[in-house]
Coordinates of C-alpha atoms and ligand atoms in Angstrom, one line a residue:
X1 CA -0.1 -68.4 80.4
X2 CA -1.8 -66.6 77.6
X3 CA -5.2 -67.8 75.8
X4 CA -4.9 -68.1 72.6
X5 CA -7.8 -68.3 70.0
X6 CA -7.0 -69.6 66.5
X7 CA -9.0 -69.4 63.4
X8 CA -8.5 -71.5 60.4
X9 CA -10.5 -72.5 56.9
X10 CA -8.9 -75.5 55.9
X11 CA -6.8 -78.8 57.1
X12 CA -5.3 -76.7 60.2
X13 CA -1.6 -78.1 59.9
X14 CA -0.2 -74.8 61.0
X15 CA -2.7 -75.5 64.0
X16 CA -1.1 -78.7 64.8
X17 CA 2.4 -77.1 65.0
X18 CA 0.8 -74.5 67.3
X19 CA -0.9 -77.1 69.2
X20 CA 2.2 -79.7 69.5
X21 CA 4.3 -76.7 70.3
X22 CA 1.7 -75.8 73.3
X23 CA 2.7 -77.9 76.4
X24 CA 6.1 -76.7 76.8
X25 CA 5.1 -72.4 75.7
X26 CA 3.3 -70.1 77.8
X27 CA 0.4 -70.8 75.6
X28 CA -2.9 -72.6 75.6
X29 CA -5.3 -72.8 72.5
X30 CA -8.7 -72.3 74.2
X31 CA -10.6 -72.5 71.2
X32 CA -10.5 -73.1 67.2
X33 CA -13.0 -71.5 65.3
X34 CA -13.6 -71.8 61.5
X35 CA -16.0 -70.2 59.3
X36 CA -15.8 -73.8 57.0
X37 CA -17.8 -76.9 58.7
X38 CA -15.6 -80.0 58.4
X39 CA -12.5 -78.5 58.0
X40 CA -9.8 -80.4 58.5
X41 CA -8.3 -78.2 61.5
X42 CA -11.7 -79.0 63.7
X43 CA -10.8 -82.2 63.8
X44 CA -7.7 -81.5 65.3
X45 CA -8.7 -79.8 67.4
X46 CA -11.1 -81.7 68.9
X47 CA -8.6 -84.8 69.1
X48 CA -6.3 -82.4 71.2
X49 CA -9.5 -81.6 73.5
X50 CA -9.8 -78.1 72.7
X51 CA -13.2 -76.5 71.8
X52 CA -14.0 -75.6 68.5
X53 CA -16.6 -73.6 67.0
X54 CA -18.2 -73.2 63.5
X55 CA -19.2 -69.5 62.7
X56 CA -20.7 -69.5 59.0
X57 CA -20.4 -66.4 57.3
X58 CA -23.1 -66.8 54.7
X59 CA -26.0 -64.3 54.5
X60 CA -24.2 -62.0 56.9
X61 CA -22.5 -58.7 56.0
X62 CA -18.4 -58.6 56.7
X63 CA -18.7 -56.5 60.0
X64 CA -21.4 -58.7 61.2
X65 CA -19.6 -62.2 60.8
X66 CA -16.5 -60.3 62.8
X67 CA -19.0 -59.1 65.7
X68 CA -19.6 -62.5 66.1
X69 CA -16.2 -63.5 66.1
X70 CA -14.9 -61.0 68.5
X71 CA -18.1 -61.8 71.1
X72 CA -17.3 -65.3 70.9
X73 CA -13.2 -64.7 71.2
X74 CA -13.6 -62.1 74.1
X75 CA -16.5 -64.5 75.8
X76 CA -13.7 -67.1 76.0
X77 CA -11.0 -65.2 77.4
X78 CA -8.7 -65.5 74.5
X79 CA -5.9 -62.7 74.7
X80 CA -4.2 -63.7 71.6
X81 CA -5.9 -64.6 68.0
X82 CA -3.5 -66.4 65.4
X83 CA -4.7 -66.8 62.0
X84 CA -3.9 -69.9 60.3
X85 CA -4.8 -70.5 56.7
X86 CA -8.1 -68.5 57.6
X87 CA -9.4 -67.5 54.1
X88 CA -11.6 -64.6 55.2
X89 CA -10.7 -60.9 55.1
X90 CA -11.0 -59.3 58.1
X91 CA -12.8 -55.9 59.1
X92 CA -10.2 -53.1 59.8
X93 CA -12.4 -52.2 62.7
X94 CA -11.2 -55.8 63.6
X95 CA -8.1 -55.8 62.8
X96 CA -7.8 -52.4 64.9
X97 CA -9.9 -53.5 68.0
X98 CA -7.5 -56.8 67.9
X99 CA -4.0 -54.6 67.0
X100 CA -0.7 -56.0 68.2
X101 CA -3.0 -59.6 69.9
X102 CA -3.4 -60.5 66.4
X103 CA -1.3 -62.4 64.2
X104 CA -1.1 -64.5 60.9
X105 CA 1.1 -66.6 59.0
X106 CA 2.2 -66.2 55.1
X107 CA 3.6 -68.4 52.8
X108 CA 6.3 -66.0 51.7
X109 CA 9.2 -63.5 52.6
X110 CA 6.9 -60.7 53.1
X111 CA 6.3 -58.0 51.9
X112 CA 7.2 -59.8 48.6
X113 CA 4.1 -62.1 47.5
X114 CA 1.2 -60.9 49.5
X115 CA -2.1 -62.6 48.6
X116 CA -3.2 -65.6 47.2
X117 CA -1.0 -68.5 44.5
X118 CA 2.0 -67.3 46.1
X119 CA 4.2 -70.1 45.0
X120 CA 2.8 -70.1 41.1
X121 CA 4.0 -66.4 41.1
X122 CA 7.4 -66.8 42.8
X123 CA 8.1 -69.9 40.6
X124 CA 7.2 -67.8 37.5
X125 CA 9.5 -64.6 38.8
X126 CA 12.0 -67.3 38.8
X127 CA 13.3 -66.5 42.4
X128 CA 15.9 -68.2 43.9
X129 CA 14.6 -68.1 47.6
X130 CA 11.4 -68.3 49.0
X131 CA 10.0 -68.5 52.4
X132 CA 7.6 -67.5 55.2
X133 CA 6.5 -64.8 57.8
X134 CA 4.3 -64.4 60.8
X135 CA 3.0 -60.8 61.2
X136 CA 0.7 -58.7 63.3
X137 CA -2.2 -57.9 61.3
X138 CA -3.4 -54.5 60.2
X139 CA -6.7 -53.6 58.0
X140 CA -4.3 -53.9 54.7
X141 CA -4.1 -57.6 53.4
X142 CA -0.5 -59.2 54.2
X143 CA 1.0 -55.2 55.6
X144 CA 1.5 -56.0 59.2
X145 CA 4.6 -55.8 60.6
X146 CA 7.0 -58.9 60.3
X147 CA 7.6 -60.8 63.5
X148 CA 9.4 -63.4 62.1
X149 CA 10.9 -65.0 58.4
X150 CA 12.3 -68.2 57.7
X151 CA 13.8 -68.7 54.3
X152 CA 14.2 -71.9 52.2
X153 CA 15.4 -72.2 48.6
X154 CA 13.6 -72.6 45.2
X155 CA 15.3 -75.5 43.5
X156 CA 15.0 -75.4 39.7
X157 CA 12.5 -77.6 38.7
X158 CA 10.4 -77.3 41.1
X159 CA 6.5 -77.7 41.1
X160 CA 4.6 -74.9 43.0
X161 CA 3.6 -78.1 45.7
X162 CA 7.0 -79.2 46.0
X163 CA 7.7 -75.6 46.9
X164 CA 4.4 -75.4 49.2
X165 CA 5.6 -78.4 51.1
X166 CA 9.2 -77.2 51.7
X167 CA 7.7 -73.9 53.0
X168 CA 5.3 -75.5 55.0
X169 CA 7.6 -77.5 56.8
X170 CA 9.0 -74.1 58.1
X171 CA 6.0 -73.0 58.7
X172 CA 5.5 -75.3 61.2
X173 CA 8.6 -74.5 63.2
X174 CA 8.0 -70.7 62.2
X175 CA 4.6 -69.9 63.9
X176 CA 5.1 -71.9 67.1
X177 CA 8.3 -69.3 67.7
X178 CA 6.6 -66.2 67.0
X179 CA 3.7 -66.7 68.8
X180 CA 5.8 -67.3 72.2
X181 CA 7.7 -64.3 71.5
X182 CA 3.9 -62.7 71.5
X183 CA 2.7 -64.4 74.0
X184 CA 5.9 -63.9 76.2
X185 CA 5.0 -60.2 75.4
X186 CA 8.8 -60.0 74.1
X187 CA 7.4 -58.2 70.6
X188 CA 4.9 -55.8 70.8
X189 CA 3.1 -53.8 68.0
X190 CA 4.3 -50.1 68.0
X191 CA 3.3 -47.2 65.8
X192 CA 2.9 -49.9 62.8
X193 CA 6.6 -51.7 63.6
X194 CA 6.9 -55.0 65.5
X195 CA 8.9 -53.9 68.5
X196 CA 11.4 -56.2 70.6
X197 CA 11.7 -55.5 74.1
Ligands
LIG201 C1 -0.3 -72.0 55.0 O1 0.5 -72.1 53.9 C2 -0.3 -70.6 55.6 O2 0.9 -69.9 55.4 C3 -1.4 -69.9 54.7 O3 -2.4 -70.9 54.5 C4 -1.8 -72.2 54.6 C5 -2.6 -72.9 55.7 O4 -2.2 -74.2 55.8 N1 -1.9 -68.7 55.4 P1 -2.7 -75.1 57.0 O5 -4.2 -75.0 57.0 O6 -2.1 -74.5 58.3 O7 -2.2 -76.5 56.8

């Protein structure tokens, strides 16, 4: 049974799947930490009974808010770190003291549409197919290896929240899957490739 830490900003849906998923995957979310008081993904964790922690990240420098996030992560055993809807950039020293242990989830079929307003620009390039991926994370934003992608199509028409939502909803069935793969130590990060094993 691994320990898994996750971080997240916002309303923490992606959380929810990972927590729903939990009682029948060799993985238990130990602690939810967000750099965001009151958001949305505290509260769920807390109604699933798992600890959660705020870390503000005001008036501290980028390598000092990570110390404290990598004390706190190690201090609680956690073995595994998913990112979910965390809206902070990481440290590469980080992203390389945590390499192949952790992960994150994009709203797109990476490495098309890294960053932020993903479905604005895909809707605008008038694609056909859009989607999402869980990757290992490296120092460069969105460049991790790919773990896993789920497609789903772009209807014409569509609004950038239709779009979000349809995304979403694989999103949900997405991250649960990869992180058992991780956690099942099936995928493995290896000289910068996601390795299955
Ligand atoms: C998701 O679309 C995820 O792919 C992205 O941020 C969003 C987070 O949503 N990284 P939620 O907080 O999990 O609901």
């Amino acid at each position: 049974m691994k320990k898994v830490g996750v971080l997240v900003s916002g309303r923490g849906s992606n959380l929810g799947a990972l927590i729903a998923a939990q009682d029948k995957a060799p993985y238990r979310i130990v602690l939810v930490i967000s750099n965001v008081e009151g958001a949305g993904g505290l509260a769920r964790a807390a109604d699933a009974g798992i600890s959660t922690l705020v870390i503000p990240h005001k008036g501290k420098t980028r390598e000092e808010f990570d110390a404290e996030l990598d004390t706190t992560l190690r201090a609680a055993g956690v073995e595994i770190v998913c990112l979910a809807g965390f809206m902070r950039i990481l440290s590469d020293g980080f992203a390389r003291a945590w390499e192949g242990k952790l992960i994150n989830i994009h709203p797109s079929l990476l490495p098309a549409y890294k960053g932020t307003r993903v479905h604005e620009r895909v809707l605008e390039a008038g694609e056909t197919q859009s989607g999402a991926s869980v990757h290992f994370v490296v120092p460069k934003l969105d460049a991790g290896p790919v773990i896993a992608q789920a497609s789903v199509p772009v209807h014409p028409g569509d609004s950038p929240e239709a779009l979000a939502a349809r995304v979403l909803a694989v999103e949900h069935r997405l991250y649960p899957a990869a992180l058992r793969l991780v956690a099942e130590d099936k995928v493995r990060m290896e000289k910068g490739l996601a390795v299955f094993v």
